[in-house]
Amino acid sequence: MNEVAAIVRGLAPSSGVLIGGDWRPGELGTFDVDDPADKSVVAAVANAGTGQARAAVDAAEAAARAWAGTPPRARSEILHRAFESMRRDREALARLITAENGKSLRDAEAEVTYAAEFLRWYAEEAVRPDGGYGPAPAGGTRTVVTHRPVGIAALVTPWNFPAAMATRKLGPALAAGCTVVLKPAHETPLTALAIARLIEDAGAPAGVVNVVPTTEPADVVGAWLSDPRVRKLSFTGSTAVGRLLLRQAADRVLNCSMELGGNAPFVVLDDADVPAAVDGAMIAKFRGGGQACTAANRFYVHESVVDDFTAQLALRVERLRVGRGAEPATDIGPLISGQAVAGATGLIDDALQRGARIAAQTSVPSELSGHFMAPTVLADVTPEARVVQEEIFAPVAPVVAWRDQDELLAMVNGTEMGLAAYVYSRDLKRAMVMSEAIEAGMVGINRGLVSDPSAPFGGVKQSGLGREGAREGLAEYQETQYFSVDWSTP
Ligand code: NAD
């Protein structure tokens, strides 16, 4: 714990609301960040209220004009230096993520690498402006199209990827020339504070990035949504909170990007390479202990291969080591809270009552006192079980057998969610036909991972609005402006 405390002190002042380059004490005092592996206190963090929420917007406003006018190359170089710093501090940042989120060090290191890549990608995008110029069809005038920063952006992030969900917003916002106010989840504010410090050290002027940790998210975010100076909301979190914020944002017709909940189907066709599908399933399901919005939530496996797939998956799951994320041998760390464990346990009980059986379940070492849950494979799950209807967010893999392709598609698309999906087949044509029929923003074909900073990440239906990553991610922080120019008159 002392080691983590030293990292916390080194990477971020443990009690700071970051406003205009100052690390201030919280107007509501402090709140404790707990280690989900043993419920010990990792750090006390400043607790901001609405006064500091407004002060953060004051700082973002004061910095906005100069930042928007900073040459793209200069903004790019700041992002690039921050990327290099994240790479340099990868191990310390990973330890910080593990301390506040619980995930295994291996997963945390992978997250830091992924998170840093957003800074590099948008350092590169910052200097590739696109626009348009051409004659209007009727002749005479010219049409000139350009893009400008949308303005002050409010960024709200969840606890499950404390680094990547922050950089996926900070990278494009800063590249576009926006200043930001960021509210991290109260479970995991330290990583966001550390990243803000790295971006400051990389040369971002005071007020460009402001970070407001709080235990009162509705008040702080509410203050931003009702502030006419804030022009953008980028939210990642649950669909329930997303709906709430969209309603508030409607009053000001605010520009919104929403990355919301998922319920990813993992479809295995009869001609799939079963060992490869099991490899993909292990990544799609168990990365971060199943606490990813893209996590495979329901496995639909053709009846001709379902026994083989389930047996192989069970063998792999039984070998998973549950433990403190900070132990190098750990595969699966704790869940974020006791409530999360209780919720997922309830989903398993419901499935068992409806006729499912446990095909594999590891054990949680008895000396562990945190929010641990045994990775579980459920076989013979019925399509109406809650475990396939709801987002699990835990290391539980329910397997449903399918026979008829139309019935399969009805199950796959029979949800209001549409974030990620996975399809396994040796025949790429069949896989593509299936993928095109799936209502999801992203489909992994013969792979268990879809996240990539160069690709447009996002969902359809109630999984969200807009995209993060790729060129599309930058456009979320830009407004299009066009000039109709007539120089025929003297
Ligand atoms: P959450 O919705 O509870 O919290 C997300 C953020 O919203 C946190 O910062 C939280 O403090 C804040 N918040 C909570 N209530 C609020 C309110 N009333 N007003 C304003 N802000 C509020 O979600 P979570 O439990 O932190 O994260 C898990 C959810 O996030 C899952 O549903 C997961 O699928 C989703 N998620 C989606 C993506 C994606 O890219 N689509 C990525 C990661 C997580």
mmCIF file of C-alpha atoms in Angstrom, residues 107-450:
data_model
loop_
_atom_site.group_PDB
_atom_site.id
_atom_site.type_symbol
_atom_site.label_atom_id
_atom_site.label_comp_id
_atom_site.label_asym_id
_atom_site.label_seq_id
_atom_site.Cartn_x
_atom_site.Cartn_y
_atom_site.Cartn_z
ATOM 1 C CA ASP A 107 -5.101 -5.721 -17.908
ATOM 2 C CA ALA A 108 -4.099 -2.376 -16.406
ATOM 3 C CA GLU A 109 -0.875 -2.234 -18.421
ATOM 4 C CA ALA A 110 -2.805 -3.069 -21.576
ATOM 5 C CA GLU A 111 -5.226 -0.276 -20.711
ATOM 6 C CA VAL A 112 -2.424 2.279 -20.299
ATOM 7 C CA THR A 113 -1.018 1.332 -23.704
ATOM 8 C CA TYR A 114 -4.466 1.584 -25.286
ATOM 9 C CA ALA A 115 -5.186 4.869 -23.492
ATOM 10 C CA ALA A 116 -1.878 6.434 -24.543
ATOM 11 C CA GLU A 117 -2.573 5.541 -28.172
ATOM 12 C CA PHE A 118 -5.542 7.931 -28.200
ATOM 13 C CA LEU A 119 -3.144 10.772 -27.399
ATOM 14 C CA ARG A 120 -0.808 9.698 -30.211
ATOM 15 C CA TRP A 121 -3.615 9.180 -32.706
ATOM 16 C CA TYR A 122 -5.103 12.615 -32.021
ATOM 17 C CA ALA A 123 -1.658 14.248 -31.970
ATOM 18 C CA GLU A 124 -1.502 13.003 -35.567
ATOM 19 C CA GLU A 125 -5.099 13.997 -36.433
ATOM 20 C CA ALA A 126 -4.679 17.507 -34.987
ATOM 21 C CA VAL A 127 -2.544 18.540 -37.967
ATOM 22 C CA ARG A 128 -4.740 17.001 -40.680
ATOM 23 C CA PRO A 129 -7.569 19.500 -41.003
ATOM 24 C CA ASP A 130 -10.184 18.769 -43.587
ATOM 25 C CA GLY A 131 -12.418 21.251 -45.281
ATOM 26 C CA GLY A 132 -13.808 22.075 -48.676
ATOM 27 C CA TYR A 133 -13.617 24.640 -51.423
ATOM 28 C CA GLY A 134 -15.470 24.737 -54.684
ATOM 29 C CA PRO A 135 -17.812 26.627 -56.997
ATOM 30 C CA ALA A 136 -21.511 26.607 -56.119
ATOM 31 C CA PRO A 137 -23.532 24.698 -58.771
ATOM 32 C CA ALA A 138 -25.116 27.911 -60.099
ATOM 33 C CA GLY A 139 -21.668 29.421 -60.542
ATOM 34 C CA GLY A 140 -20.477 32.796 -59.358
ATOM 35 C CA THR A 141 -20.050 32.108 -55.689
ATOM 36 C CA ARG A 142 -17.620 29.810 -53.954
ATOM 37 C CA THR A 143 -18.420 27.465 -51.073
ATOM 38 C CA VAL A 144 -15.740 27.233 -48.407
ATOM 39 C CA VAL A 145 -16.180 24.708 -45.595
ATOM 40 C CA THR A 146 -14.153 24.651 -42.423
ATOM 41 C CA HIS A 147 -14.317 23.109 -38.944
ATOM 42 C CA ARG A 148 -13.921 24.897 -35.671
ATOM 43 C CA PRO A 149 -13.831 23.755 -32.047
ATOM 44 C CA VAL A 150 -17.305 23.169 -30.624
ATOM 45 C CA GLY A 151 -16.348 25.042 -27.426
ATOM 46 C CA ILE A 152 -16.018 24.082 -23.780
ATOM 47 C CA ALA A 153 -16.601 20.337 -23.431
ATOM 48 C CA ALA A 154 -17.884 18.574 -20.316
ATOM 49 C CA LEU A 155 -16.434 15.063 -20.143
ATOM 50 C CA VAL A 156 -17.935 12.435 -17.834
ATOM 51 C CA THR A 157 -16.219 9.054 -17.502
ATOM 52 C CA PRO A 158 -16.906 5.670 -15.828
ATOM 53 C CA TRP A 159 -14.718 3.588 -13.491
ATOM 54 C CA ASN A 160 -14.145 0.537 -15.674
ATOM 55 C CA PHE A 161 -11.400 2.035 -17.879
ATOM 56 C CA PRO A 162 -10.209 4.997 -15.803
ATOM 57 C CA ALA A 163 -7.376 5.890 -18.214
ATOM 58 C CA ALA A 164 -8.746 4.982 -21.628
ATOM 59 C CA MET A 165 -12.177 6.555 -21.177
ATOM 60 C CA ALA A 166 -10.427 9.809 -20.211
ATOM 61 C CA THR A 167 -7.902 9.905 -23.075
ATOM 62 C CA ARG A 168 -10.513 8.803 -25.624
ATOM 63 C CA LYS A 169 -12.203 12.142 -24.880
ATOM 64 C CA LEU A 170 -9.207 14.333 -23.962
ATOM 65 C CA GLY A 171 -7.259 13.437 -27.127
ATOM 66 C CA PRO A 172 -9.843 14.571 -29.689
ATOM 67 C CA ALA A 173 -11.138 17.472 -27.574
ATOM 68 C CA LEU A 174 -7.672 18.995 -27.220
ATOM 69 C CA ALA A 175 -6.757 18.231 -30.832
ATOM 70 C CA ALA A 176 -9.898 20.047 -31.984
ATOM 71 C CA GLY A 177 -9.008 23.079 -29.864
ATOM 72 C CA CYS A 178 -11.585 22.676 -27.085
ATOM 73 C CA THR A 179 -10.897 23.293 -23.419
ATOM 74 C CA VAL A 180 -12.487 20.775 -21.066
ATOM 75 C CA VAL A 181 -13.962 20.110 -17.654
ATOM 76 C CA LEU A 182 -13.659 16.429 -16.739
ATOM 77 C CA LYS A 183 -15.561 14.548 -14.050
ATOM 78 C CA PRO A 184 -14.127 11.079 -13.441
ATOM 79 C CA ALA A 185 -16.101 8.382 -11.631
ATOM 80 C CA HIS A 186 -15.762 8.764 -7.849
ATOM 81 C CA GLU A 187 -14.516 5.162 -7.628
ATOM 82 C CA THR A 188 -11.463 5.919 -9.827
ATOM 83 C CA PRO A 189 -10.534 9.622 -9.856
ATOM 84 C CA LEU A 190 -6.786 9.154 -9.276
ATOM 85 C CA THR A 191 -5.935 7.935 -12.768
ATOM 86 C CA ALA A 192 -7.709 10.902 -14.367
ATOM 87 C CA LEU A 193 -5.871 13.315 -12.070
ATOM 88 C CA ALA A 194 -2.564 11.650 -12.956
ATOM 89 C CA ILE A 195 -3.271 11.911 -16.682
ATOM 90 C CA ALA A 196 -4.260 15.577 -16.343
ATOM 91 C CA ARG A 197 -0.958 16.225 -14.595
ATOM 92 C CA LEU A 198 0.934 14.505 -17.447
ATOM 93 C CA ILE A 199 -0.898 16.653 -20.002
ATOM 94 C CA GLU A 200 -0.083 19.808 -18.004
ATOM 95 C CA ASP A 201 3.564 18.787 -17.734
ATOM 96 C CA ALA A 202 3.534 18.207 -21.489
ATOM 97 C CA GLY A 203 2.758 21.904 -21.929
ATOM 98 C CA ALA A 204 -1.024 22.321 -21.930
ATOM 99 C CA PRO A 205 -1.715 25.836 -20.625
ATOM 100 C CA ALA A 206 -3.563 26.276 -17.326
ATOM 101 C CA GLY A 207 -7.311 25.920 -17.746
ATOM 102 C CA VAL A 208 -7.207 23.716 -20.859
ATOM 103 C CA VAL A 209 -7.834 20.586 -18.774
ATOM 104 C CA ASN A 210 -9.778 20.928 -15.513
ATOM 105 C CA VAL A 211 -10.637 17.878 -13.398
ATOM 106 C CA VAL A 212 -13.444 17.881 -10.869
ATOM 107 C CA PRO A 213 -13.679 14.750 -8.695
ATOM 108 C CA THR A 214 -16.874 14.567 -6.689
ATOM 109 C CA THR A 215 -19.275 12.297 -4.866
ATOM 110 C CA GLU A 216 -22.123 14.502 -6.140
ATOM 111 C CA PRO A 217 -22.161 13.787 -9.898
ATOM 112 C CA ALA A 218 -25.730 14.935 -10.485
ATOM 113 C CA ASP A 219 -24.991 18.359 -8.968
ATOM 114 C CA VAL A 220 -21.653 18.905 -10.710
ATOM 115 C CA VAL A 221 -22.736 17.652 -14.129
ATOM 116 C CA GLY A 222 -26.088 19.412 -13.706
ATOM 117 C CA ALA A 223 -24.235 22.700 -13.118
ATOM 118 C CA TRP A 224 -22.329 22.187 -16.358
ATOM 119 C CA LEU A 225 -25.375 21.216 -18.408
ATOM 120 C CA SER A 226 -27.208 24.363 -17.340
ATOM 121 C CA ASP A 227 -24.198 26.639 -17.943
ATOM 122 C CA PRO A 228 -24.530 28.438 -21.290
ATOM 123 C CA ARG A 229 -20.739 28.514 -21.679
ATOM 124 C CA VAL A 230 -20.585 24.701 -21.917
ATOM 125 C CA ARG A 231 -21.258 23.651 -25.522
ATOM 126 C CA LYS A 232 -20.626 19.926 -25.493
ATOM 127 C CA LEU A 233 -21.293 16.853 -23.363
ATOM 128 C CA SER A 234 -19.315 13.663 -23.925
ATOM 129 C CA PHE A 235 -20.539 10.944 -21.578
ATOM 130 C CA THR A 236 -19.486 7.334 -21.110
ATOM 131 C CA GLY A 237 -21.473 5.247 -18.677
ATOM 132 C CA SER A 238 -24.741 3.445 -18.208
ATOM 133 C CA THR A 239 -27.725 3.873 -20.492
ATOM 134 C CA ALA A 240 -29.871 4.840 -17.486
ATOM 135 C CA VAL A 241 -27.681 7.834 -16.587
ATOM 136 C CA GLY A 242 -27.184 8.639 -20.281
ATOM 137 C CA ARG A 243 -30.952 9.018 -20.751
ATOM 138 C CA LEU A 244 -31.113 11.319 -17.737
ATOM 139 C CA LEU A 245 -28.358 13.555 -19.089
ATOM 140 C CA LEU A 246 -29.861 13.661 -22.592
ATOM 141 C CA ARG A 247 -33.096 14.953 -21.068
ATOM 142 C CA GLN A 248 -31.202 17.728 -19.272
ATOM 143 C CA ALA A 249 -29.131 18.493 -22.354
ATOM 144 C CA ALA A 250 -32.304 18.931 -24.414
ATOM 145 C CA ASP A 251 -33.115 22.181 -22.576
ATOM 146 C CA ARG A 252 -30.023 23.771 -24.112
ATOM 147 C CA VAL A 253 -29.951 21.694 -27.325
ATOM 148 C CA LEU A 254 -26.473 20.665 -26.268
ATOM 149 C CA ASN A 255 -24.162 18.790 -28.624
ATOM 150 C CA CYS A 256 -23.957 15.273 -27.079
ATOM 151 C CA SER A 257 -21.790 12.200 -27.594
ATOM 152 C CA MET A 258 -23.025 9.227 -25.594
ATOM 153 C CA GLU A 259 -21.149 5.941 -25.116
ATOM 154 C CA LEU A 260 -23.607 3.799 -23.173
ATOM 155 C CA GLY A 261 -24.242 0.244 -22.090
ATOM 156 C CA GLY A 262 -23.824 -2.928 -24.119
ATOM 157 C CA ASN A 263 -25.094 -6.489 -24.285
ATOM 158 C CA ALA A 264 -22.729 -8.034 -26.813
ATOM 159 C CA PRO A 265 -23.685 -11.314 -28.504
ATOM 160 C CA PHE A 266 -20.829 -13.726 -29.287
ATOM 161 C CA VAL A 267 -22.010 -15.865 -32.187
ATOM 162 C CA VAL A 268 -20.310 -19.142 -33.090
ATOM 163 C CA LEU A 269 -21.355 -20.677 -36.426
ATOM 164 C CA ASP A 270 -21.229 -24.406 -37.100
ATOM 165 C CA ASP A 271 -18.067 -24.074 -39.232
ATOM 166 C CA ALA A 272 -16.120 -22.013 -36.682
ATOM 167 C CA ASP A 273 -12.611 -22.885 -35.569
ATOM 168 C CA VAL A 274 -13.650 -23.811 -32.028
ATOM 169 C CA PRO A 275 -10.257 -23.364 -30.290
ATOM 170 C CA ALA A 276 -9.917 -19.933 -31.933
ATOM 171 C CA ALA A 277 -13.447 -19.042 -30.812
ATOM 172 C CA VAL A 278 -12.569 -20.077 -27.253
ATOM 173 C CA ASP A 279 -9.418 -17.902 -27.384
ATOM 174 C CA GLY A 280 -11.573 -14.989 -28.541
ATOM 175 C CA ALA A 281 -14.190 -15.707 -25.886
ATOM 176 C CA MET A 282 -11.571 -15.539 -23.122
ATOM 177 C CA ILE A 283 -10.592 -12.030 -24.249
ATOM 178 C CA ALA A 284 -14.086 -10.799 -25.070
ATOM 179 C CA LYS A 285 -15.500 -12.044 -21.767
ATOM 180 C CA PHE A 286 -12.788 -11.972 -19.122
ATOM 181 C CA ARG A 287 -10.736 -8.847 -19.889
ATOM 182 C CA GLY A 288 -11.109 -6.607 -16.831
ATOM 183 C CA GLY A 289 -13.117 -9.349 -15.122
ATOM 184 C CA GLY A 290 -15.980 -8.887 -17.588
ATOM 185 C CA GLN A 291 -16.445 -5.236 -16.650
ATOM 186 C CA ALA A 292 -16.224 -3.819 -20.175
ATOM 187 C CA CYS A 293 -19.042 -2.285 -22.202
ATOM 188 C CA THR A 294 -17.853 -4.450 -25.103
ATOM 189 C CA ALA A 295 -17.753 -7.617 -22.968
ATOM 190 C CA ALA A 296 -19.331 -10.666 -24.572
ATOM 191 C CA ASN A 297 -22.561 -10.932 -22.606
ATOM 192 C CA ARG A 298 -24.222 -13.957 -24.239
ATOM 193 C CA PHE A 299 -22.690 -16.801 -26.195
ATOM 194 C CA TYR A 300 -24.879 -18.171 -28.995
ATOM 195 C CA VAL A 301 -23.193 -21.358 -30.176
ATOM 196 C CA HIS A 302 -24.495 -23.625 -32.938
ATOM 197 C CA GLU A 303 -25.861 -26.874 -31.517
ATOM 198 C CA SER A 304 -23.352 -28.963 -33.529
ATOM 199 C CA VAL A 305 -20.363 -27.385 -31.721
ATOM 200 C CA VAL A 306 -21.895 -26.186 -28.456
ATOM 201 C CA ASP A 307 -20.701 -29.141 -26.342
ATOM 202 C CA ASP A 308 -17.156 -28.879 -27.683
ATOM 203 C CA PHE A 309 -17.098 -25.077 -27.253
ATOM 204 C CA THR A 310 -18.522 -25.213 -23.716
ATOM 205 C CA ALA A 311 -16.122 -27.969 -22.618
ATOM 206 C CA GLN A 312 -13.085 -26.093 -23.958
ATOM 207 C CA LEU A 313 -14.248 -22.800 -22.456
ATOM 208 C CA ALA A 314 -14.863 -24.520 -19.107
ATOM 209 C CA LEU A 315 -11.316 -25.926 -19.086
ATOM 210 C CA ARG A 316 -9.846 -22.493 -19.733
ATOM 211 C CA VAL A 317 -12.024 -20.787 -17.120
ATOM 212 C CA GLU A 318 -11.135 -23.331 -14.449
ATOM 213 C CA ARG A 319 -7.498 -22.351 -14.893
ATOM 214 C CA LEU A 320 -8.147 -18.627 -14.269
ATOM 215 C CA ARG A 321 -6.505 -17.383 -11.093
ATOM 216 C CA VAL A 322 -8.629 -15.071 -8.987
ATOM 217 C CA GLY A 323 -6.677 -12.731 -6.726
ATOM 218 C CA ARG A 324 -5.549 -9.235 -5.947
ATOM 219 C CA GLY A 325 -4.890 -7.436 -9.213
ATOM 220 C CA ALA A 326 -1.514 -6.296 -7.924
ATOM 221 C CA GLU A 327 -0.240 -9.909 -7.725
ATOM 222 C CA PRO A 328 1.525 -10.696 -11.011
ATOM 223 C CA ALA A 329 -0.041 -14.182 -11.247
ATOM 224 C CA THR A 330 -3.607 -12.837 -11.065
ATOM 225 C CA ASP A 331 -5.891 -13.225 -14.083
ATOM 226 C CA ILE A 332 -9.103 -11.931 -12.527
ATOM 227 C CA GLY A 333 -9.186 -9.204 -9.885
ATOM 228 C CA PRO A 334 -12.166 -8.100 -7.798
ATOM 229 C CA LEU A 335 -15.302 -6.447 -9.115
ATOM 230 C CA ILE A 336 -15.739 -2.754 -8.394
ATOM 231 C CA SER A 337 -18.182 -3.190 -5.485
ATOM 232 C CA GLY A 338 -20.098 -5.609 -3.317
ATOM 233 C CA GLN A 339 -23.249 -4.484 -5.108
ATOM 234 C CA ALA A 340 -21.758 -5.613 -8.425
ATOM 235 C CA VAL A 341 -21.008 -9.062 -6.960
ATOM 236 C CA ALA A 342 -24.531 -9.357 -5.544
ATOM 237 C CA GLY A 343 -26.098 -8.287 -8.867
ATOM 238 C CA ALA A 344 -24.154 -10.837 -10.946
ATOM 239 C CA THR A 345 -24.780 -13.589 -8.370
ATOM 240 C CA GLY A 346 -28.505 -12.867 -8.693
ATOM 241 C CA LEU A 347 -28.260 -13.277 -12.476
ATOM 242 C CA ILE A 348 -26.591 -16.703 -12.044
ATOM 243 C CA ASP A 349 -29.322 -17.792 -9.587
ATOM 244 C CA ASP A 350 -32.043 -16.710 -12.015
ATOM 245 C CA ALA A 351 -30.425 -18.683 -14.868
ATOM 246 C CA LEU A 352 -30.094 -21.803 -12.670
ATOM 247 C CA GLN A 353 -33.739 -21.568 -11.654
ATOM 248 C CA ARG A 354 -34.669 -21.522 -15.344
ATOM 249 C CA GLY A 355 -32.774 -24.739 -16.033
ATOM 250 C CA ALA A 356 -29.183 -23.679 -16.698
ATOM 251 C CA ARG A 357 -26.285 -25.600 -15.170
ATOM 252 C CA ILE A 358 -22.826 -24.563 -14.057
ATOM 253 C CA ALA A 359 -20.281 -25.910 -16.555
ATOM 254 C CA ALA A 360 -17.321 -24.364 -14.758
ATOM 255 C CA GLN A 361 -16.719 -22.198 -11.729
ATOM 256 C CA THR A 362 -13.401 -21.360 -10.134
ATOM 257 C CA SER A 363 -13.091 -20.642 -6.460
ATOM 258 C CA VAL A 364 -12.194 -17.440 -4.665
ATOM 259 C CA PRO A 365 -9.292 -17.975 -2.234
ATOM 260 C CA SER A 366 -10.706 -17.741 1.289
ATOM 261 C CA GLU A 367 -8.102 -15.227 2.482
ATOM 262 C CA LEU A 368 -9.432 -12.580 0.058
ATOM 263 C CA SER A 369 -11.671 -9.983 1.662
ATOM 264 C CA GLY A 370 -12.530 -7.724 -1.278
ATOM 265 C CA HIS A 371 -15.330 -7.767 -3.858
ATOM 266 C CA PHE A 372 -14.352 -11.027 -5.527
ATOM 267 C CA MET A 373 -16.453 -13.278 -7.698
ATOM 268 C CA ALA A 374 -15.621 -16.682 -9.154
ATOM 269 C CA PRO A 375 -15.479 -16.801 -12.979
ATOM 270 C CA THR A 376 -18.365 -18.977 -14.127
ATOM 271 C CA VAL A 377 -19.534 -20.679 -17.316
ATOM 272 C CA LEU A 378 -23.260 -21.410 -17.518
ATOM 273 C CA ALA A 379 -24.510 -24.034 -19.996
ATOM 274 C CA ASP A 380 -28.052 -24.768 -21.233
ATOM 275 C CA VAL A 381 -29.090 -21.179 -20.599
ATOM 276 C CA THR A 382 -32.584 -20.355 -21.789
ATOM 277 C CA PRO A 383 -32.934 -17.299 -24.064
ATOM 278 C CA GLU A 384 -35.237 -15.472 -21.642
ATOM 279 C CA ALA A 385 -32.869 -15.742 -18.640
ATOM 280 C CA ARG A 386 -31.979 -12.355 -17.160
ATOM 281 C CA VAL A 387 -28.292 -13.155 -17.565
ATOM 282 C CA VAL A 388 -28.608 -12.838 -21.362
ATOM 283 C CA GLN A 389 -31.155 -10.015 -21.265
ATOM 284 C CA GLU A 390 -29.204 -7.674 -18.963
ATOM 285 C CA GLU A 391 -25.663 -6.324 -18.977
ATOM 286 C CA ILE A 392 -23.741 -8.689 -16.622
ATOM 287 C CA PHE A 393 -20.520 -6.686 -16.014
ATOM 288 C CA ALA A 394 -18.905 -9.661 -14.261
ATOM 289 C CA PRO A 395 -16.907 -12.807 -15.210
ATOM 290 C CA VAL A 396 -19.961 -14.899 -16.062
ATOM 291 C CA ALA A 397 -20.300 -16.552 -19.482
ATOM 292 C CA PRO A 398 -23.797 -17.842 -20.345
ATOM 293 C CA VAL A 399 -23.942 -20.246 -23.302
ATOM 294 C CA VAL A 400 -27.136 -20.649 -25.347
ATOM 295 C CA ALA A 401 -27.368 -23.283 -28.111
ATOM 296 C CA TRP A 402 -28.985 -22.298 -31.426
ATOM 297 C CA ARG A 403 -30.186 -24.250 -34.454
ATOM 298 C CA ASP A 404 -32.071 -21.925 -36.815
ATOM 299 C CA GLN A 405 -30.396 -18.800 -38.208
ATOM 300 C CA ASP A 406 -33.571 -16.696 -38.221
ATOM 301 C CA GLU A 407 -34.212 -17.569 -34.581
ATOM 302 C CA LEU A 408 -30.587 -16.749 -33.813
ATOM 303 C CA LEU A 409 -30.870 -13.294 -35.380
ATOM 304 C CA ALA A 410 -34.117 -12.634 -33.524
ATOM 305 C CA MET A 411 -32.295 -13.363 -30.249
ATOM 306 C CA VAL A 412 -29.171 -11.413 -31.211
ATOM 307 C CA ASN A 413 -31.129 -8.305 -32.210
ATOM 308 C CA GLY A 414 -33.886 -8.679 -29.615
ATOM 309 C CA THR A 415 -32.417 -6.063 -27.296
ATOM 310 C CA GLU A 416 -32.368 -2.284 -27.070
ATOM 311 C CA MET A 417 -28.559 -2.407 -26.904
ATOM 312 C CA GLY A 418 -26.297 -2.411 -29.948
ATOM 313 C CA LEU A 419 -22.697 -1.734 -29.012
ATOM 314 C CA ALA A 420 -20.388 -4.657 -29.877
ATOM 315 C CA ALA A 421 -20.893 -8.154 -31.310
ATOM 316 C CA TYR A 422 -18.589 -11.035 -32.207
ATOM 317 C CA VAL A 423 -18.933 -13.615 -34.991
ATOM 318 C CA TYR A 424 -16.824 -16.738 -35.534
ATOM 319 C CA SER A 425 -16.844 -18.708 -38.799
ATOM 320 C CA ARG A 426 -14.156 -20.176 -41.065
ATOM 321 C CA ASP A 427 -16.147 -18.873 -44.043
ATOM 322 C CA LEU A 428 -15.610 -15.113 -44.217
ATOM 323 C CA LYS A 429 -18.568 -14.672 -46.557
ATOM 324 C CA ARG A 430 -20.937 -16.307 -44.056
ATOM 325 C CA ALA A 431 -19.403 -14.262 -41.241
ATOM 326 C CA MET A 432 -19.880 -11.035 -43.197
ATOM 327 C CA VAL A 433 -23.496 -11.830 -44.109
ATOM 328 C CA MET A 434 -24.210 -12.546 -40.447
ATOM 329 C CA SER A 435 -22.340 -9.433 -39.259
ATOM 330 C CA GLU A 436 -24.233 -7.158 -41.614
ATOM 331 C CA ALA A 437 -27.500 -8.482 -40.178
ATOM 332 C CA ILE A 438 -26.466 -7.689 -36.603
ATOM 333 C CA GLU A 439 -27.640 -4.386 -35.125
ATOM 334 C CA ALA A 440 -24.396 -3.278 -33.494
ATOM 335 C CA GLY A 441 -21.948 -0.440 -33.974
ATOM 336 C CA MET A 442 -18.960 -2.800 -33.950
ATOM 337 C CA VAL A 443 -18.499 -6.443 -34.918
ATOM 338 C CA GLY A 444 -15.364 -8.460 -34.190
ATOM 339 C CA ILE A 445 -15.046 -11.132 -36.880
ATOM 340 C CA ASN A 446 -12.907 -14.054 -35.732
ATOM 341 C CA ARG A 447 -11.526 -11.789 -32.997
ATOM 342 C CA GLY A 448 -12.524 -11.079 -29.421
ATOM 343 C CA LEU A 449 -11.458 -7.440 -29.353
ATOM 344 C CA VAL A 450 -12.814 -4.457 -31.273
#
